[in-house]
Amino acid sequence: MSFTAVDHGMMARALQLAERGLWTTSPNPRVGCVLVRDGEIVGEGWHEKAGEPHAEVHALRAAGDKAKGTTAYVTLEPCSHYGRTPPCAEALIAAGVSRVVAAMTDPNPLVAGKGLALLQAVGIATASGLLENEARELNIGFVSRMTRGRPWLRVKAAASLDGKTALNNGISQWITGPEARRDGHAWRARACAILTGIGTVRDDDPQLNVRDVETTRQPLRVVVDSKLETPLAARILQGGPTLIAGAVDDARKIEQLRAAGAEVLILPNPSGKVDLAALLAALAERGINEVHAEAGFKLNGSLLREGLVDELLLYLAPCLIGHEASGLFNLPELATLDGKRRLQIRDLRQIGADIRVIARPQ
């Protein structure tokens, strides 16, 4: 399928609109729509919040009678099923749209090509695959949940240039500067859940909420706590929903944590630890698309060893702390370099005085 320069420009605009829902659409995907006639935009919109109209509906409302005979550029295949809102494919048909270009087909099994097929059945021309990579990246968590049954897991860490995250006495605030911390909060804001371990809760007593950037919602906070040792006065139990994932079915501790406002989920693995893969699957069942992990080197290492890390978000400060300090990942010693874990650098930039590296395991 070949696309024109106009097609590319209009889909790029639709992606810009979709990105406006970066922090608000969960558990739904981020979607933008542009309606075009004779090279002119007559209506546009984006999905703003789950339960509210989808991008196509906003664009159709903006276009009004001008929607008839237009080409609709949508960053995700129009839905064909009744969920919280009616099918967008039917709305496009009713409006008299003549052509629909989707950046990608919907990975949701409830749609998965059915939306485009519905449009084709009534004579509307369809095409897909335009700027598909960009659309997929925008909804990487939604795609992961639909195709793998687990959220996209992003591990965030701040370290010195020699890869140290904290002193041996536990002091870690602050290795990086305020600009990097603010950027980290923006990544928190786009996630559906923030994951940490009991060691971080005990050592730092973090809130793990979004504070440095504006947000309309707070992500679910999840603590991996095998023995249910989270202090009842911990700040992570205050100011929003918290899930404690444990491995021991201790009725007294469970009741205490629930009384403190937490939800408790018991998911033991054969070693008596929390089954991390099962935890991610359980989060997916709750509609969690992206998980943002901010933990210590033990949990970070466990997630990496089990092949659950999809992306690393690393902030490196221009300083040296020394080899006795804590590192980034608790990983086994290698006998040869053949066992090194290879990464693909996806983005590298300076944030304030620090360097931000986004990388994915190969």
mmCIF file of C-alpha atoms in Angstrom, residues 11-284:
data_model
loop_
_atom_site.group_PDB
_atom_site.id
_atom_site.type_symbol
_atom_site.label_atom_id
_atom_site.label_comp_id
_atom_site.label_asym_id
_atom_site.label_seq_id
_atom_site.Cartn_x
_atom_site.Cartn_y
_atom_site.Cartn_z
ATOM 1 C CA MET A 11 -1.549 10.783 10.120
ATOM 2 C CA ALA A 12 1.306 12.644 11.800
ATOM 3 C CA ARG A 13 -1.273 15.172 12.979
ATOM 4 C CA ALA A 14 -3.503 12.367 14.255
ATOM 5 C CA LEU A 15 -0.556 10.988 16.249
ATOM 6 C CA GLN A 16 0.059 14.431 17.756
ATOM 7 C CA LEU A 17 -3.555 14.492 18.894
ATOM 8 C CA ALA A 18 -3.366 10.958 20.281
ATOM 9 C CA GLU A 19 -0.369 11.922 22.393
ATOM 10 C CA ARG A 20 -2.525 14.419 24.276
ATOM 11 C CA GLY A 21 -4.152 11.424 25.960
ATOM 12 C CA LEU A 22 -0.790 10.100 27.158
ATOM 13 C CA TRP A 23 -1.685 10.474 30.839
ATOM 14 C CA THR A 24 -5.455 10.039 30.836
ATOM 15 C CA THR A 25 -6.799 7.227 28.624
ATOM 16 C CA SER A 26 -5.784 4.161 30.659
ATOM 17 C CA PRO A 27 -6.847 1.371 30.333
ATOM 18 C CA ASN A 28 -7.828 2.428 26.822
ATOM 19 C CA PRO A 29 -5.299 3.147 24.064
ATOM 20 C CA ARG A 30 -4.272 6.662 23.075
ATOM 21 C CA VAL A 31 -5.980 7.470 19.777
ATOM 22 C CA GLY A 32 -6.238 10.504 17.513
ATOM 23 C CA CYS A 33 -8.422 11.124 14.464
ATOM 24 C CA VAL A 34 -8.346 13.694 11.660
ATOM 25 C CA LEU A 35 -11.069 14.144 9.030
ATOM 26 C CA VAL A 36 -9.852 15.577 5.719
ATOM 27 C CA ARG A 37 -11.580 16.722 2.534
ATOM 28 C CA ASP A 38 -9.652 18.055 -0.449
ATOM 29 C CA GLY A 39 -6.493 18.340 1.618
ATOM 30 C CA GLU A 40 -8.191 20.416 4.324
ATOM 31 C CA ILE A 41 -8.859 19.316 7.906
ATOM 32 C CA VAL A 42 -12.588 19.652 8.656
ATOM 33 C CA GLY A 43 -12.597 17.925 12.045
ATOM 34 C CA GLU A 44 -10.204 16.375 14.519
ATOM 35 C CA GLY A 45 -10.214 14.902 17.995
ATOM 36 C CA TRP A 46 -8.574 12.492 20.397
ATOM 37 C CA HIS A 47 -9.671 10.036 23.032
ATOM 38 C CA GLU A 48 -9.403 11.945 26.284
ATOM 39 C CA LYS A 49 -10.531 9.535 29.003
ATOM 40 C CA ALA A 50 -11.842 5.986 29.397
ATOM 41 C CA GLY A 51 -15.638 5.942 29.308
ATOM 42 C CA GLU A 52 -15.810 9.132 27.269
ATOM 43 C CA PRO A 53 -16.192 9.414 23.470
ATOM 44 C CA HIS A 54 -13.446 8.003 21.295
ATOM 45 C CA ALA A 55 -11.302 10.064 18.958
ATOM 46 C CA GLU A 56 -13.488 9.400 15.916
ATOM 47 C CA VAL A 57 -16.613 10.685 17.683
ATOM 48 C CA HIS A 58 -14.890 13.922 18.722
ATOM 49 C CA ALA A 59 -13.658 14.452 15.158
ATOM 50 C CA LEU A 60 -17.103 13.746 13.673
ATOM 51 C CA ARG A 61 -18.746 16.169 16.077
ATOM 52 C CA ALA A 62 -16.215 18.851 15.170
ATOM 53 C CA ALA A 63 -16.807 18.293 11.444
ATOM 54 C CA GLY A 64 -20.586 18.132 11.564
ATOM 55 C CA ASP A 65 -22.105 17.928 8.056
ATOM 56 C CA LYS A 66 -18.645 18.358 6.541
ATOM 57 C CA ALA A 67 -17.749 14.799 7.580
ATOM 58 C CA LYS A 68 -19.502 13.312 4.549
ATOM 59 C CA GLY A 69 -17.080 12.251 1.829
ATOM 60 C CA THR A 70 -13.966 12.775 3.986
ATOM 61 C CA THR A 71 -10.934 10.607 4.602
ATOM 62 C CA ALA A 72 -10.562 9.674 8.262
ATOM 63 C CA TYR A 73 -7.010 9.241 9.524
ATOM 64 C CA VAL A 74 -7.066 7.229 12.748
ATOM 65 C CA THR A 75 -4.040 6.085 14.752
ATOM 66 C CA LEU A 76 -5.784 2.814 15.662
ATOM 67 C CA GLU A 77 -8.349 0.752 13.790
ATOM 68 C CA PRO A 78 -11.885 1.987 14.606
ATOM 69 C CA CYS A 79 -13.576 -0.275 17.139
ATOM 70 C CA SER A 80 -16.398 -2.536 16.009
ATOM 71 C CA HIS A 81 -17.833 -3.667 19.349
ATOM 72 C CA TYR A 82 -19.983 -2.165 22.082
ATOM 73 C CA GLY A 83 -17.958 -1.364 25.185
ATOM 74 C CA ARG A 84 -18.491 1.701 27.333
ATOM 75 C CA THR A 85 -19.248 3.532 24.084
ATOM 76 C CA PRO A 86 -20.836 2.488 20.742
ATOM 77 C CA PRO A 87 -18.649 1.227 17.857
ATOM 78 C CA CYS A 88 -16.696 3.964 16.108
ATOM 79 C CA ALA A 89 -16.827 2.080 12.805
ATOM 80 C CA GLU A 90 -20.600 2.455 12.793
ATOM 81 C CA ALA A 91 -20.304 6.172 13.584
ATOM 82 C CA LEU A 92 -17.974 6.658 10.595
ATOM 83 C CA ILE A 93 -20.401 4.776 8.364
ATOM 84 C CA ALA A 94 -23.364 6.843 9.543
ATOM 85 C CA ALA A 95 -21.445 10.072 8.893
ATOM 86 C CA GLY A 96 -20.757 9.113 5.270
ATOM 87 C CA VAL A 97 -16.961 8.951 5.481
ATOM 88 C CA SER A 98 -15.591 7.668 2.171
ATOM 89 C CA ARG A 99 -12.119 6.427 3.190
ATOM 90 C CA VAL A 100 -10.468 5.340 6.435
ATOM 91 C CA VAL A 101 -6.708 5.100 6.943
ATOM 92 C CA ALA A 102 -5.572 3.442 10.177
ATOM 93 C CA ALA A 103 -2.011 3.553 11.431
ATOM 94 C CA MET A 104 -2.372 0.017 12.774
ATOM 95 C CA THR A 105 -4.957 -2.686 13.308
ATOM 96 C CA ASP A 106 -6.283 -3.069 16.835
ATOM 97 C CA PRO A 107 -4.521 -5.846 18.830
ATOM 98 C CA ASN A 108 -7.646 -6.204 20.973
ATOM 99 C CA PRO A 109 -9.183 -9.597 20.038
ATOM 100 C CA LEU A 110 -12.621 -7.951 20.205
ATOM 101 C CA VAL A 111 -11.630 -5.833 17.201
ATOM 102 C CA ALA A 112 -8.528 -7.259 15.430
ATOM 103 C CA GLY A 113 -9.507 -6.388 11.884
ATOM 104 C CA LYS A 114 -13.266 -6.465 12.404
ATOM 105 C CA GLY A 115 -13.518 -2.674 12.384
ATOM 106 C CA LEU A 116 -11.878 -2.333 8.977
ATOM 107 C CA ALA A 117 -13.895 -5.291 7.666
ATOM 108 C CA LEU A 118 -17.126 -3.602 8.761
ATOM 109 C CA LEU A 119 -16.152 -0.460 6.865
ATOM 110 C CA GLN A 120 -15.161 -2.415 3.761
ATOM 111 C CA ALA A 121 -18.478 -4.286 3.804
ATOM 112 C CA VAL A 122 -20.372 -1.046 3.104
ATOM 113 C CA GLY A 123 -17.992 0.156 0.399
ATOM 114 C CA ILE A 124 -15.692 2.434 2.401
ATOM 115 C CA ALA A 125 -12.086 2.288 1.174
ATOM 116 C CA THR A 126 -9.646 1.295 3.926
ATOM 117 C CA ALA A 127 -5.897 1.117 4.394
ATOM 118 C CA SER A 128 -3.617 0.467 7.354
ATOM 119 C CA GLY A 129 0.078 0.527 8.225
ATOM 120 C CA LEU A 130 0.773 4.250 7.802
ATOM 121 C CA LEU A 131 3.245 5.351 10.531
ATOM 122 C CA GLU A 132 2.521 2.060 12.266
ATOM 123 C CA ASN A 133 5.745 2.019 14.301
ATOM 124 C CA GLU A 134 4.984 5.440 15.757
ATOM 125 C CA ALA A 135 1.439 4.404 16.609
ATOM 126 C CA ARG A 136 2.636 1.180 18.207
ATOM 127 C CA GLU A 137 5.186 3.010 20.358
ATOM 128 C CA LEU A 138 2.501 5.400 21.574
ATOM 129 C CA ASN A 139 0.446 2.438 22.791
ATOM 130 C CA ILE A 140 3.254 0.036 23.635
ATOM 131 C CA GLY A 141 1.613 -0.925 26.931
ATOM 132 C CA PHE A 142 -1.818 -1.530 25.439
ATOM 133 C CA VAL A 143 -0.276 -3.659 22.697
ATOM 134 C CA SER A 144 1.699 -5.621 25.292
ATOM 135 C CA ARG A 145 -1.380 -6.297 27.401
ATOM 136 C CA MET A 146 -3.420 -7.411 24.409
ATOM 137 C CA THR A 147 -0.782 -9.598 22.762
ATOM 138 C CA ARG A 148 1.262 -10.927 25.713
ATOM 139 C CA GLY A 149 -1.195 -10.791 28.571
ATOM 140 C CA ARG A 150 1.091 -8.567 30.645
ATOM 141 C CA PRO A 151 1.887 -4.852 30.873
ATOM 142 C CA TRP A 152 4.933 -3.152 29.413
ATOM 143 C CA LEU A 153 7.486 -2.986 32.245
ATOM 144 C CA ARG A 154 9.802 0.004 32.364
ATOM 145 C CA VAL A 155 12.525 0.062 35.047
ATOM 146 C CA LYS A 156 13.640 3.525 36.113
ATOM 147 C CA ALA A 157 16.841 4.123 38.062
ATOM 148 C CA ALA A 158 19.144 7.027 38.884
ATOM 149 C CA ALA A 159 22.840 6.337 39.238
ATOM 150 C CA SER A 160 26.278 7.869 39.244
ATOM 151 C CA LEU A 161 28.516 7.443 36.210
ATOM 152 C CA ASP A 162 30.073 4.433 37.916
ATOM 153 C CA GLY A 163 26.644 2.818 38.119
ATOM 154 C CA LYS A 164 25.902 3.315 41.823
ATOM 155 C CA THR A 165 22.428 4.088 43.114
ATOM 156 C CA ALA A 166 22.962 4.546 46.862
ATOM 157 C CA LEU A 167 25.576 4.521 49.577
ATOM 158 C CA ASN A 168 25.937 1.417 51.716
ATOM 159 C CA ASN A 169 24.193 3.279 54.533
ATOM 160 C CA GLY A 170 21.141 3.636 52.287
ATOM 161 C CA ILE A 171 21.499 7.339 51.451
ATOM 162 C CA SER A 172 20.435 7.958 47.845
ATOM 163 C CA GLN A 173 18.827 11.412 47.811
ATOM 164 C CA TRP A 174 19.744 13.028 45.599
ATOM 165 C CA ILE A 175 22.131 11.580 43.033
ATOM 166 C CA THR A 176 20.513 13.328 40.071
ATOM 167 C CA GLY A 177 19.315 16.905 39.728
ATOM 168 C CA PRO A 178 15.823 18.416 39.867
ATOM 169 C CA GLU A 179 15.329 18.373 36.091
ATOM 170 C CA ALA A 180 15.931 14.630 35.921
ATOM 171 C CA ARG A 181 13.622 14.027 38.883
ATOM 172 C CA ARG A 182 10.886 16.080 37.219
ATOM 173 C CA ASP A 183 11.327 14.100 34.015
ATOM 174 C CA GLY A 184 11.054 10.901 36.034
ATOM 175 C CA HIS A 185 7.728 12.084 37.449
ATOM 176 C CA ALA A 186 6.446 12.645 33.902
ATOM 177 C CA TRP A 187 7.212 8.986 33.177
ATOM 178 C CA ARG A 188 5.457 8.022 36.400
ATOM 179 C CA ALA A 189 2.422 9.999 35.285
ATOM 180 C CA ARG A 190 2.039 8.095 32.016
ATOM 181 C CA ALA A 191 2.228 4.707 33.763
ATOM 182 C CA CYS A 192 -0.788 2.857 35.136
ATOM 183 C CA ALA A 193 1.129 1.413 38.091
ATOM 184 C CA ILE A 194 4.364 2.111 39.969
ATOM 185 C CA LEU A 195 6.193 -0.963 41.228
ATOM 186 C CA THR A 196 8.700 -1.148 44.069
ATOM 187 C CA GLY A 197 10.031 -3.589 46.638
ATOM 188 C CA ILE A 198 9.819 -3.835 50.413
ATOM 189 C CA GLY A 199 13.489 -2.863 50.715
ATOM 190 C CA THR A 200 12.833 0.516 49.112
ATOM 191 C CA VAL A 201 9.750 1.033 51.291
ATOM 192 C CA ARG A 202 11.749 0.319 54.464
ATOM 193 C CA ASP A 203 14.853 2.290 53.497
ATOM 194 C CA ASP A 204 13.322 5.362 51.832
ATOM 195 C CA ASP A 205 9.653 5.419 52.948
ATOM 196 C CA PRO A 206 8.684 6.809 49.518
ATOM 197 C CA GLN A 207 5.284 8.128 48.498
ATOM 198 C CA LEU A 208 5.811 6.910 44.909
ATOM 199 C CA ASN A 209 3.156 9.227 43.540
ATOM 200 C CA VAL A 210 3.245 11.919 40.869
ATOM 201 C CA ARG A 211 4.124 15.319 42.323
ATOM 202 C CA ASP A 212 6.483 17.279 40.099
ATOM 203 C CA VAL A 213 4.176 17.411 37.065
ATOM 204 C CA GLU A 214 0.456 18.025 36.712
ATOM 205 C CA THR A 215 -1.708 14.928 36.537
ATOM 206 C CA THR A 216 -5.402 14.106 36.690
ATOM 207 C CA ARG A 217 -4.835 10.684 38.260
ATOM 208 C CA GLN A 218 -2.369 8.820 40.436
ATOM 209 C CA PRO A 219 -1.046 5.422 39.310
ATOM 210 C CA LEU A 220 -1.688 2.324 41.396
ATOM 211 C CA ARG A 221 1.279 1.718 43.712
ATOM 212 C CA VAL A 222 2.428 -1.900 43.937
ATOM 213 C CA VAL A 223 4.821 -3.263 46.572
ATOM 214 C CA VAL A 224 6.553 -6.628 46.188
ATOM 215 C CA ASP A 225 6.603 -7.741 49.823
ATOM 216 C CA SER A 226 6.970 -11.510 50.181
ATOM 217 C CA LYS A 227 6.647 -11.596 53.989
ATOM 218 C CA LEU A 228 4.084 -8.760 54.268
ATOM 219 C CA GLU A 229 6.482 -6.547 56.197
ATOM 220 C CA THR A 230 5.266 -3.164 54.908
ATOM 221 C CA PRO A 231 5.071 -0.828 57.939
ATOM 222 C CA LEU A 232 1.496 0.165 58.641
ATOM 223 C CA ALA A 233 2.601 3.808 58.910
ATOM 224 C CA ALA A 234 4.451 3.744 55.582
ATOM 225 C CA ARG A 235 3.732 6.728 53.363
ATOM 226 C CA ILE A 236 3.056 4.450 50.400
ATOM 227 C CA LEU A 237 -0.161 3.350 52.133
ATOM 228 C CA GLN A 238 -1.414 6.920 52.187
ATOM 229 C CA GLY A 239 -2.864 9.209 49.540
ATOM 230 C CA GLY A 240 -4.012 6.721 46.931
ATOM 231 C CA PRO A 241 -4.533 3.074 46.034
ATOM 232 C CA THR A 242 -1.830 0.582 46.988
ATOM 233 C CA LEU A 243 -1.498 -3.116 46.220
ATOM 234 C CA ILE A 244 0.750 -5.318 48.365
ATOM 235 C CA ALA A 245 1.927 -8.475 46.588
ATOM 236 C CA GLY A 246 2.958 -11.103 49.114
ATOM 237 C CA ALA A 247 3.932 -14.767 49.256
ATOM 238 C CA VAL A 248 2.737 -15.799 52.732
ATOM 239 C CA ASP A 249 -0.918 -16.319 53.563
ATOM 240 C CA ASP A 250 -0.698 -14.665 56.990
ATOM 241 C CA ALA A 251 -4.283 -13.761 57.904
ATOM 242 C CA ARG A 252 -3.301 -11.349 60.687
ATOM 243 C CA LYS A 253 -0.871 -9.336 58.549
ATOM 244 C CA ILE A 254 -3.260 -9.332 55.619
ATOM 245 C CA GLU A 255 -6.044 -7.946 57.780
ATOM 246 C CA GLN A 256 -3.753 -5.255 59.216
ATOM 247 C CA LEU A 257 -2.645 -4.120 55.773
ATOM 248 C CA ARG A 258 -6.215 -4.065 54.510
ATOM 249 C CA ALA A 259 -7.252 -2.029 57.548
ATOM 250 C CA ALA A 260 -4.477 0.426 56.604
ATOM 251 C CA GLY A 261 -6.084 0.843 53.185
ATOM 252 C CA ALA A 262 -4.079 -1.581 51.067
ATOM 253 C CA GLU A 263 -5.244 -4.345 48.805
ATOM 254 C CA VAL A 264 -3.333 -7.600 49.353
ATOM 255 C CA LEU A 265 -2.627 -10.226 46.715
ATOM 256 C CA ILE A 266 -0.868 -13.484 47.616
ATOM 257 C CA LEU A 267 1.146 -14.900 44.701
ATOM 258 C CA PRO A 268 3.875 -17.282 45.923
ATOM 259 C CA ASN A 269 6.389 -18.973 43.656
ATOM 260 C CA PRO A 270 8.047 -22.317 44.518
ATOM 261 C CA SER A 271 10.885 -20.461 46.295
ATOM 262 C CA GLY A 272 8.528 -18.672 48.684
ATOM 263 C CA LYS A 273 8.954 -15.322 46.941
ATOM 264 C CA VAL A 274 6.401 -13.321 44.984
ATOM 265 C CA ASP A 275 5.779 -14.784 41.548
ATOM 266 C CA LEU A 276 6.660 -11.709 39.510
ATOM 267 C CA ALA A 277 5.308 -13.028 36.198
ATOM 268 C CA ALA A 278 2.005 -13.886 37.879
ATOM 269 C CA LEU A 279 1.912 -10.416 39.412
ATOM 270 C CA LEU A 280 2.277 -8.772 35.998
ATOM 271 C CA ALA A 281 -0.429 -11.050 34.601
ATOM 272 C CA ALA A 282 -2.721 -10.053 37.477
ATOM 273 C CA LEU A 283 -2.053 -6.382 36.773
ATOM 274 C CA ALA A 284 -2.911 -6.927 33.111
#
